[in-house]
Short mmCIF file of C-alpha atoms in Angstrom, two decimals:
data_model
loop_
_atom_site.label_atom_id
_atom_site.label_comp_id
_atom_site.label_asym_id
_atom_site.label_seq_id
_atom_site.Cartn_x
_atom_site.Cartn_y
_atom_site.Cartn_z
CA MET A 72 112.31 104.88 157.02
CA ALA A 73 110.27 102.01 155.54
CA LYS A 74 107.71 104.51 154.33
CA ASP A 75 110.44 106.52 152.58
CA SER A 76 111.71 103.37 150.87
CA VAL A 77 108.24 102.54 149.57
CA THR A 78 107.84 106.09 148.28
CA VAL A 79 111.16 105.91 146.42
CA LEU A 80 110.26 102.50 144.99
CA ASN A 81 106.89 103.74 143.75
CA PHE A 82 108.54 106.79 142.21
CA ARG A 83 111.08 104.57 140.40
CA ARG A 84 108.28 102.34 139.09
CA LEU A 85 106.41 105.38 137.82
CA CYS A 86 109.52 106.69 136.09
CA CYS A 87 110.01 103.30 134.43
CA ILE A 88 106.43 103.34 133.13
CA VAL A 89 106.87 106.82 131.69
CA LEU A 90 110.24 105.95 130.11
CA VAL A 91 108.88 102.78 128.55
CA PHE A 92 105.88 104.62 127.20
CA CYS A 93 108.04 107.45 125.81
CA ALA A 94 110.23 104.86 124.08
CA TRP A 95 107.11 103.21 122.69
CA SER A 96 105.86 106.59 121.43
CA PHE A 97 109.22 107.35 119.82
CA ILE A 98 109.33 103.98 118.06
CA SER A 99 105.79 104.57 116.80
CA PHE A 100 106.84 107.98 115.50
CA ILE A 101 109.88 106.53 113.72
CA TYR A 102 107.64 103.86 112.15
CA TRP A 103 105.21 106.55 111.01
CA CYS A 104 107.98 108.64 109.42
CA HIS A 105 109.59 105.62 107.75
CA TYR A 106 106.34 104.21 106.40
CA TYR A 107 104.71 107.39 105.18
CA GLY A 108 107.70 109.65 104.61
CA PRO A 109 107.70 113.45 104.32
CA GLY A 110 104.84 115.11 102.50
CA TYR A 111 102.71 111.98 102.76
CA SER A 112 99.63 112.16 100.56
CA LEU A 113 96.60 109.93 100.71
CA TYR A 114 96.83 109.43 96.98
CA GLN A 115 100.49 108.45 96.94
CA LYS A 116 99.77 105.28 98.95
CA MET A 117 96.64 104.32 97.03
CA GLU A 118 97.13 101.55 94.48
CA LEU A 119 93.58 100.67 93.58
CA LYS A 120 93.11 98.84 90.32
CA GLN A 121 90.36 99.63 87.84
CA ASN A 122 87.14 97.66 88.51
CA GLN A 123 88.57 96.05 91.64
CA ILE A 124 86.01 95.04 94.31
CA ASN A 125 87.09 96.02 97.82
CA ASP A 126 85.75 95.06 101.22
CA LEU A 127 85.01 98.51 102.58
CA LEU A 128 85.42 97.51 106.21
CA ALA A 129 89.04 96.57 105.46
CA PHE A 130 89.75 99.70 103.39
CA PRO A 131 92.98 101.15 104.87
CA SER A 132 92.70 104.82 103.86
CA ALA A 133 90.22 107.67 104.19
CA TRP A 134 86.79 106.89 102.79
CA ASN A 135 86.48 110.55 101.68
CA GLN A 136 88.57 109.78 98.60
CA LEU A 137 86.08 107.18 97.35
CA ALA A 138 83.26 108.16 94.98
CA PHE A 139 79.84 107.32 96.43
CA SER A 140 76.59 108.14 94.66
CA SER A 141 75.10 111.58 95.32
CA LYS A 142 71.61 110.10 95.00
CA PRO A 143 69.83 108.97 98.19
CA PRO A 144 70.21 105.19 98.63
CA PRO A 145 67.29 102.79 98.06
CA LYS A 146 67.55 101.79 101.72
CA LEU A 147 66.75 104.51 104.27
CA LEU A 148 68.07 103.99 107.79
CA LYS A 149 66.78 104.63 111.27
CA ILE A 150 69.80 106.12 113.06
CA ALA A 151 70.36 106.91 116.75
CA LEU A 152 72.93 109.56 117.65
CA PHE A 153 74.35 110.13 121.13
CA VAL A 154 76.10 113.48 121.56
CA LYS A 155 76.84 115.30 124.81
CA LYS A 156 75.88 118.72 123.49
CA TRP A 157 74.11 120.02 120.40
CA PRO A 158 75.59 123.19 118.86
CA HIS A 159 74.10 126.56 119.70
CA ARG A 160 75.00 129.46 117.39
CA SER A 161 78.73 130.36 117.46
CA GLN A 162 79.44 128.54 120.74
CA ALA A 163 79.96 125.12 119.16
CA GLY A 164 83.22 123.21 119.45
CA GLY A 165 84.60 120.88 116.79
CA LEU A 166 82.74 117.79 117.99
CA GLU A 167 79.39 119.59 118.08
CA ARG A 168 79.93 121.14 114.64
CA HIS A 169 80.75 117.71 113.27
CA ALA A 170 77.54 116.29 114.75
CA LEU A 171 75.47 119.13 113.30
CA THR A 172 76.97 119.06 109.80
CA LEU A 173 76.89 115.29 109.44
CA HIS A 174 73.49 114.44 110.85
CA LEU A 175 71.59 117.29 109.23
CA ALA A 176 73.04 116.09 105.92
CA LEU A 177 71.92 112.51 106.62
CA ALA A 178 68.43 113.70 107.58
CA LYS A 179 68.20 115.71 104.35
CA ARG A 180 69.08 112.55 102.41
CA GLY A 181 65.97 110.90 103.85
CA HIS A 182 67.27 108.91 106.81
CA GLU A 183 65.31 108.96 110.08
CA LEU A 184 67.52 110.62 112.73
CA HIS A 185 66.93 110.38 116.49
CA ILE A 186 69.34 112.58 118.43
CA PHE A 187 69.84 111.93 122.14
CA THR A 188 71.45 114.99 123.71
CA THR A 189 71.28 117.43 126.61
CA SER A 190 69.42 120.69 127.00
CA SER A 191 69.40 122.97 130.02
CA ASN A 192 67.24 125.78 128.60
CA SER A 193 64.24 126.41 126.35
CA SER A 194 66.15 128.00 123.45
CA PHE A 195 66.93 124.73 121.71
CA PRO A 196 67.21 125.19 117.90
CA ARG A 197 64.40 123.97 115.64
CA TYR A 198 64.74 122.58 112.13
CA PRO A 199 62.08 122.22 109.39
CA ILE A 200 62.95 118.55 108.80
CA SER A 201 60.17 116.04 109.51
CA ASN A 202 62.46 113.02 109.90
CA LEU A 203 64.73 114.67 112.53
CA TYR A 204 63.81 113.97 116.16
CA PHE A 205 65.45 115.26 119.34
CA HIS A 206 65.25 113.42 122.68
CA LEU A 207 66.41 115.89 125.29
CA SER A 208 67.50 115.29 128.87
CA LYS A 209 69.06 117.41 131.58
CA PRO A 210 72.85 117.13 131.77
CA THR A 211 74.57 115.69 134.81
CA ALA A 212 76.38 118.00 137.23
CA ALA A 213 79.52 117.50 135.12
CA GLY A 214 77.65 118.39 131.92
CA TYR A 215 77.44 114.89 130.43
CA LEU A 216 74.55 112.75 129.26
CA ASP A 217 72.70 110.99 132.06
CA GLN A 218 73.44 107.47 130.84
CA ALA A 219 70.59 105.71 132.66
CA LEU A 220 68.00 108.24 131.50
CA VAL A 221 69.21 108.51 127.93
CA TRP A 222 69.42 104.72 127.59
CA LYS A 223 65.81 104.44 128.73
CA LEU A 224 64.78 107.00 126.08
CA PHE A 225 66.75 105.03 123.49
CA GLN A 226 65.13 101.72 124.41
CA THR A 227 61.68 103.30 124.11
CA GLN A 228 62.44 104.49 120.58
CA ASN A 229 64.16 101.23 119.68
CA SER A 230 60.95 99.32 120.44
CA THR A 231 58.73 101.87 118.66
CA GLY A 232 58.12 100.92 115.04
CA ARG A 233 61.25 99.28 113.66
CA PRO A 234 64.45 99.07 115.72
CA PHE A 235 67.43 101.26 114.96
CA ASP A 236 69.56 100.14 112.03
CA VAL A 237 72.63 101.99 113.33
CA ILE A 238 73.76 103.60 116.58
CA HIS A 239 76.30 106.40 116.34
CA THR A 240 78.04 108.09 119.25
CA GLU A 241 80.23 111.18 119.05
CA SER A 242 83.15 110.21 121.28
CA VAL A 243 81.91 108.82 124.63
CA GLY A 244 78.42 110.33 124.34
CA LEU A 245 77.36 106.72 124.90
CA LEU A 246 79.67 105.10 127.45
CA HIS A 247 81.31 101.76 126.78
CA THR A 248 79.28 100.17 129.56
CA ARG A 249 76.19 100.62 127.34
CA SER A 250 77.81 99.98 123.97
CA ARG A 251 79.53 96.65 124.53
CA ASN A 252 76.70 94.43 123.22
CA GLN A 253 75.67 96.64 120.28
CA THR A 254 77.07 95.16 117.07
CA ASN A 255 75.50 97.88 114.90
CA LEU A 256 77.31 100.73 116.65
CA ALA A 257 80.00 103.15 115.45
CA VAL A 258 81.92 105.68 117.56
CA THR A 259 83.69 108.72 116.12
CA TRP A 260 86.81 109.78 118.03
CA HIS A 261 87.60 113.50 118.02
CA GLY A 262 90.67 113.03 120.17
CA ILE A 263 92.30 110.15 122.02
CA ALA A 264 94.65 110.11 124.98
CA TYR A 265 97.62 108.83 122.98
CA GLU A 266 97.47 111.89 120.72
CA THR A 267 97.53 114.32 123.61
CA ILE A 268 100.87 113.06 124.90
CA HIS A 269 102.52 115.17 122.20
CA SER A 270 100.53 118.15 123.48
CA ASP A 271 101.64 117.44 127.05
CA VAL A 272 105.30 117.33 125.97
CA ILE A 273 104.90 120.69 124.19
CA GLN A 274 103.17 122.27 127.20
CA GLU A 275 105.95 121.07 129.52
CA LEU A 276 108.67 122.45 127.23
CA LEU A 277 106.89 125.81 127.07
CA ARG A 278 106.31 125.97 130.83
CA SER A 279 107.98 128.98 132.42
CA PRO A 280 110.36 128.33 135.37
CA GLU A 281 107.94 129.90 137.87
CA GLU A 282 105.08 127.59 136.86
CA PRO A 283 104.80 124.32 138.83
CA GLN A 284 105.63 121.13 136.98
CA GLY A 285 102.48 119.28 136.00
CA SER A 286 101.68 115.59 136.29
CA ALA A 287 99.91 115.39 132.93
CA LEU A 288 102.35 112.98 131.28
CA THR A 289 102.04 110.40 134.04
CA GLU A 290 98.27 110.72 134.13
CA ARG A 291 98.03 110.51 130.33
CA THR A 292 99.98 107.25 130.25
CA MET A 293 97.42 105.63 132.52
CA LYS A 294 94.60 107.17 130.47
CA VAL A 295 95.97 105.52 127.32
CA ILE A 296 96.05 102.15 129.08
CA GLU A 297 92.47 102.70 130.23
CA GLU A 298 91.36 103.52 126.67
CA VAL A 299 93.15 100.48 125.22
CA ARG A 300 91.13 98.37 127.64
CA PHE A 301 87.65 99.79 126.99
CA PHE A 302 87.80 100.78 123.29
CA PRO A 303 87.06 97.18 122.15
CA SER A 304 83.60 97.62 123.75
CA TYR A 305 82.65 99.69 120.68
CA ALA A 306 81.92 97.63 117.56
CA HIS A 307 83.24 100.10 114.97
CA HIS A 308 85.59 103.06 115.30
CA VAL A 309 85.79 106.11 113.04
CA ALA A 310 89.07 108.03 113.09
CA THR A 311 88.88 111.63 111.89
CA SER A 312 92.51 111.64 110.69
CA ASP A 313 94.91 109.17 109.08
CA HIS A 314 97.23 109.36 112.08
CA VAL A 315 94.53 108.40 114.58
CA GLY A 316 93.44 105.52 112.33
CA ASP A 317 97.00 104.21 112.41
CA VAL A 318 97.25 104.62 116.21
CA LEU A 319 93.95 102.81 116.81
CA LYS A 320 95.18 99.84 114.79
CA ARG A 321 98.77 99.61 116.06
CA ILE A 322 98.82 101.10 119.55
CA TYR A 323 95.25 100.37 120.66
CA MET A 324 95.43 97.01 118.82
CA LEU A 325 91.94 97.20 117.31
CA PRO A 326 91.27 94.90 114.32
CA ASP A 327 91.73 96.57 110.93
CA ASP A 328 88.16 95.86 109.85
CA ARG A 329 86.79 97.72 112.89
CA VAL A 330 88.71 100.96 112.30
CA HIS A 331 87.56 103.30 109.52
CA ILE A 332 89.05 106.65 108.54
CA ILE A 333 86.56 109.37 107.61
CA LEU A 334 88.05 112.84 107.60
CA ASN A 335 86.00 115.78 108.88
CA GLY A 336 84.11 117.82 106.33
CA VAL A 337 82.64 121.34 106.28
CA ASP A 338 79.80 122.91 104.30
CA GLU A 339 81.15 123.71 100.84
CA ASP A 340 78.12 125.87 100.06
CA ILE A 341 79.09 128.25 102.87
CA PHE A 342 82.89 128.11 102.76
CA LYS A 343 83.94 129.07 99.25
CA PRO A 344 85.93 131.86 97.54
CA ASP A 345 84.17 135.22 97.35
CA ILE A 346 86.48 138.18 96.74
CA ALA A 347 83.73 140.79 97.05
CA LYS A 348 82.65 139.56 100.49
CA GLY A 349 86.26 139.50 101.62
CA ASN A 350 86.79 143.11 100.54
CA ASP A 351 83.55 144.20 102.24
CA PHE A 352 84.66 142.47 105.44
CA LYS A 353 87.99 144.32 105.43
CA LYS A 354 86.26 147.66 104.89
CA LYS A 355 83.78 146.92 107.67
CA PHE A 356 86.53 146.29 110.22
CA GLY A 357 88.84 149.04 108.98
CA VAL A 358 91.71 147.05 107.50
CA PRO A 359 93.97 149.63 105.78
CA GLU A 360 94.42 149.06 102.04
CA SER A 361 98.12 149.80 102.46
CA ARG A 362 98.67 146.54 104.32
CA THR A 363 100.05 143.97 101.87
CA LEU A 364 99.51 140.87 104.04
CA VAL A 365 96.48 139.92 106.13
CA LEU A 366 96.90 137.02 108.58
CA GLY A 367 93.85 135.39 110.14
CA MET A 368 93.25 133.31 113.27
CA ALA A 369 89.95 131.96 114.62
CA GLY A 370 88.73 129.86 117.54
CA ARG A 371 89.04 129.88 121.31
CA LEU A 372 91.73 132.34 122.38
CA VAL A 373 93.18 130.14 125.11
CA LYS A 374 96.56 128.73 126.09
CA ASP A 375 96.26 125.23 124.63
CA LYS A 376 95.32 126.70 121.24
CA GLY A 377 98.81 128.17 121.08
CA HIS A 378 98.00 131.83 121.60
CA PRO A 379 100.76 132.55 124.18
CA LEU A 380 103.24 131.31 121.55
CA MET A 381 101.67 133.35 118.75
CA PHE A 382 101.39 136.45 120.93
CA GLU A 383 105.07 136.38 121.85
CA ALA A 384 106.19 135.76 118.25
CA LEU A 385 104.10 138.67 116.93
CA LYS A 386 105.22 140.92 119.77
CA GLN A 387 108.89 140.33 118.94
CA MET A 388 108.42 140.67 115.18
CA LEU A 389 106.42 143.91 115.40
CA LYS A 390 109.10 145.37 117.66
CA GLU A 391 112.18 144.25 115.74
CA ASN A 392 111.10 144.73 112.11
CA GLU A 393 109.71 148.08 110.94
CA ALA A 394 108.91 146.84 107.40
CA PHE A 395 106.96 143.88 108.79
CA ARG A 396 105.05 146.19 111.14
CA GLN A 397 104.10 148.57 108.31
CA SER A 398 102.88 145.84 105.93
CA ILE A 399 100.88 143.30 107.96
CA VAL A 400 97.64 143.15 109.87
CA VAL A 401 96.31 140.24 111.90
CA LEU A 402 92.57 139.51 112.18
CA VAL A 403 91.64 137.48 115.27
CA ALA A 404 88.14 135.96 115.48
CA GLY A 405 87.05 134.34 118.71
CA ASN A 406 86.69 134.68 122.46
CA GLY A 407 89.11 134.04 125.30
CA PRO A 408 91.62 135.62 127.69
CA TRP A 409 94.24 136.17 125.00
CA GLY A 410 91.94 138.52 123.10
CA ALA A 411 92.76 141.39 125.48
CA ARG A 412 96.49 140.67 125.20
CA TYR A 413 96.34 140.75 121.39
CA ARG A 414 94.71 144.20 121.60
CA ASP A 415 97.76 145.39 123.53
CA LEU A 416 99.87 144.80 120.41
CA GLY A 417 98.33 147.88 118.81
CA THR A 418 96.74 148.60 115.44
CA ASN A 419 98.46 145.68 113.71
CA VAL A 420 96.08 143.28 115.43
CA LEU A 421 92.28 143.55 115.17
CA VAL A 422 90.33 141.36 117.63
CA LEU A 423 86.87 140.77 116.16
CA GLY A 424 85.21 138.65 118.84
CA PRO A 425 83.18 135.51 118.04
CA LEU A 426 81.67 135.31 114.53
CA GLU A 427 78.60 133.48 113.25
CA GLN A 428 79.17 130.94 110.47
CA ALA A 429 78.23 133.33 107.64
CA GLN A 430 80.56 136.01 109.07
CA LEU A 431 83.31 133.43 109.44
CA ALA A 432 83.02 132.63 105.73
CA GLU A 433 83.56 136.33 104.98
CA PHE A 434 86.47 136.41 107.42
CA TYR A 435 88.33 133.64 105.54
CA ASN A 436 87.86 135.54 102.27
CA ALA A 437 89.37 138.65 103.86
CA VAL A 438 92.67 137.04 104.84
CA ASP A 439 95.66 136.04 102.72
CA ILE A 440 96.54 133.06 104.92
CA PHE A 441 94.92 131.33 107.87
CA VAL A 442 97.14 130.53 110.88
CA ASN A 443 96.34 127.87 113.48
CA PRO A 444 99.02 127.75 116.22
CA THR A 445 97.25 125.02 118.23
CA LEU A 446 99.19 123.01 120.79
CA ARG A 447 96.43 120.36 121.01
CA ALA A 448 97.24 117.26 119.00
CA GLN A 449 93.61 116.16 118.88
CA GLY A 450 91.15 115.54 116.08
CA LEU A 451 91.07 117.41 112.79
CA ASP A 452 90.47 121.13 113.30
CA HIS A 453 87.50 122.45 111.28
CA THR A 454 88.98 125.93 110.89
CA LEU A 455 91.81 124.61 108.68
CA LEU A 456 89.30 122.85 106.42
CA GLU A 457 87.04 125.91 106.23
CA ALA A 458 89.97 128.11 105.22
CA MET A 459 91.11 125.66 102.53
CA LEU A 460 87.63 125.42 100.99
CA SER A 461 87.58 129.22 101.01
CA GLY A 462 90.66 129.12 98.78
CA LYS A 463 93.22 130.09 101.41
CA PRO A 464 96.58 128.51 102.25
CA VAL A 465 97.02 127.46 105.86
CA MET A 466 99.82 127.61 108.39
CA ALA A 467 99.63 125.18 111.30
CA THR A 468 101.59 123.46 114.05
CA ARG A 469 103.51 120.38 112.96
CA LEU A 470 101.24 117.80 114.62
CA ALA A 471 100.73 114.31 113.21
CA SER A 472 97.04 114.62 112.28
CA ILE A 473 97.67 117.94 110.53
CA THR A 474 100.75 116.87 108.55
CA GLY A 475 99.29 113.44 107.79
CA SER A 476 95.89 114.57 106.48
CA VAL A 477 95.74 118.33 105.87
CA VAL A 478 99.02 120.16 105.18
CA VAL A 479 100.70 117.25 103.40
CA GLY A 480 103.07 119.43 101.42
CA THR A 481 104.27 123.00 100.84
CA GLU A 482 101.90 123.40 97.90
CA VAL A 483 98.95 124.04 100.27
CA GLY A 484 100.64 125.85 103.15
CA TYR A 485 103.20 125.84 105.92
CA THR A 486 103.89 123.94 109.14
CA PHE A 487 106.09 124.87 112.10
CA SER A 488 107.39 123.36 115.31
CA PRO A 489 105.86 124.98 118.41
CA THR A 490 108.77 127.19 119.39
CA ILE A 491 109.07 130.98 119.21
CA THR A 492 112.07 130.76 116.88
CA THR A 493 110.46 128.37 114.38
CA LEU A 494 107.16 130.22 114.43
CA LYS A 495 108.88 133.54 113.69
CA THR A 496 110.93 131.97 110.89
CA THR A 497 107.78 130.59 109.27
CA LEU A 498 105.88 133.88 109.62
CA TYR A 499 108.79 135.73 108.01
CA ARG A 500 108.78 133.17 105.20
CA VAL A 501 105.04 133.74 104.61
CA TRP A 502 105.66 137.50 104.54
CA LYS A 503 108.55 137.10 102.09
CA ASP A 504 106.56 134.78 99.78
CA GLY A 505 103.85 137.45 99.49
CA ARG A 506 100.33 137.46 98.11
CA GLY A 507 101.27 136.00 94.72
CA ASP A 508 102.63 132.75 96.13
CA LEU A 509 99.91 132.62 98.77
CA LYS A 510 97.18 132.91 96.16
CA GLN A 511 98.68 130.00 94.24
CA LYS A 512 98.88 127.89 97.38
CA GLY A 513 95.29 128.83 98.20
CA GLN A 514 94.09 127.48 94.87
CA ALA A 515 95.86 124.18 95.54
CA ALA A 516 94.43 124.12 99.07
CA ARG A 517 90.90 124.54 97.73
CA GLN A 518 91.36 121.68 95.26
CA ARG A 519 92.50 119.41 98.06
CA GLY A 520 89.59 120.60 100.18
CA LEU A 521 87.07 119.80 97.46
CA GLN A 522 88.56 116.33 97.05
CA LEU A 523 88.49 115.43 100.75
CA PHE A 524 87.01 117.93 103.19
CA THR A 525 83.48 118.76 102.02
CA ALA A 526 80.40 117.98 104.06
CA THR A 527 79.05 116.08 101.05
CA LYS A 528 82.09 113.79 100.95
CA MET A 529 81.95 113.20 104.70
CA ALA A 530 78.20 112.51 104.79
CA ALA A 531 78.40 110.12 101.83
CA ALA A 532 81.20 108.17 103.53
CA TYR A 533 79.32 107.90 106.84
CA GLU A 534 76.13 106.92 105.03
CA ARG A 535 77.94 104.08 103.27
CA LEU A 536 79.55 102.96 106.53
CA PHE A 537 76.15 102.92 108.25
CA LEU A 538 74.63 101.01 105.32
CA CYS A 539 77.49 98.52 105.51
CA ILE A 540 77.04 98.07 109.28
CA SER A 541 73.34 97.33 108.72
CA ASN A 542 74.04 95.18 105.65
CA ASP A 543 71.70 92.18 105.26
CA GLU A 544 73.15 89.67 102.81
CA ASN A 545 70.02 87.51 103.11
CA ARG A 546 68.18 90.32 101.32
CA GLY A 547 70.85 90.55 98.66
CA GLU A 548 72.39 93.74 100.07
CA ASN A 549 76.06 94.35 99.24
CA TYR A 550 76.78 97.74 100.81
CA CYS A 551 80.10 96.46 102.19
CA GLN A 552 81.47 96.07 98.67
CA TYR A 553 82.75 98.89 96.50
CA GLN A 554 83.25 99.09 92.77
CA ILE A 555 86.18 101.33 91.77
CA PRO A 556 84.84 103.74 89.13
#
């Protein structure tokens, strides 16, 4: 009997924690909506005066919108990067692609890059860049960096020649137990526990009655508390979206001058409009010319990327609407269990498998709109940025990072709540708008992409942050100041 009482008491305490946290989340959401309002744009909240000098570390918005010099700086840095995995061909996730794009760009600008990462085979990629060094170690059983071994490799390089000017870690590539005394360190977060609570709520609402109820929400609450405790062990934090920057400051209570927003960027020389390549791609994969609307999806074809939702919406629409069925085709690039299910929908859906980067650029040019039905409220998805730079409008789930940084208004695309009804309504709206409207939105999307989401913009912002972190005022350096052009 006493044991039962304790169990009930513990359950009530747990419920209280969850309710308090949900209330906290709701209040935060209300604050976000009130402060930023619908269709929030980075530029609408910027009130920078001509010739004003700003302390960059206290700059409240995305650094991508600032104009840094395209010329290599007079000061070249020695940079250490910790990343769990280095990208290999088309198998790279968002974090790995970010690491590749950013650090190759920094190496090409003349900085000395030392990359501490894992390798479990001999087919590690090679690059013809003399100032790019890889320090490889075997991953742990769980696939992570062996912290003791990689720290020893780092210390050896730190005492060879001059010490590192900056240490950069992609997420927890370098654990907080090693980072806490490093004042010249910056961590880039590609997803935090607080963000994923929205994803957990969505997953629970979409759970079928026969599926067991998960414990993700309870576990996530404790994970947030854990992160709030150890995040201060990192000197500087880079948020890849405006929403995460806001959460790190308000919810995680990090000082404003230690949180910096630098949006993800993709290679603008690869992802750009090319009508001829798009037409060739459609011919290669047998897209009928009679189809007046081509939808595209790319990435891992798994549950948390929203494919069960998309599959069901398409299944219903193809069955209930003959005109829709006769006029659309869906191109699906990627690997995963939902690929086989999409094939079951018939000739309206073409599953292409995983594509290399060059093929992916052709893929974007072949579609009229890119759709990302993700249920994961984490980071800033590269596929949306690639599509926008390719001159395509985008359609994505109404998640805070997406609506706060990417699809900030109807001029560049569409957003939807993750329900079958809302998704179908939005797809029908896209179909009704047609290629004319979509082309216009695509042009606006590309302009926004060029302003914010290029690899050049991202690399220039990180370079300036790293220069600022290593700033030496005794030598007359003023990299932490910025002159508004």
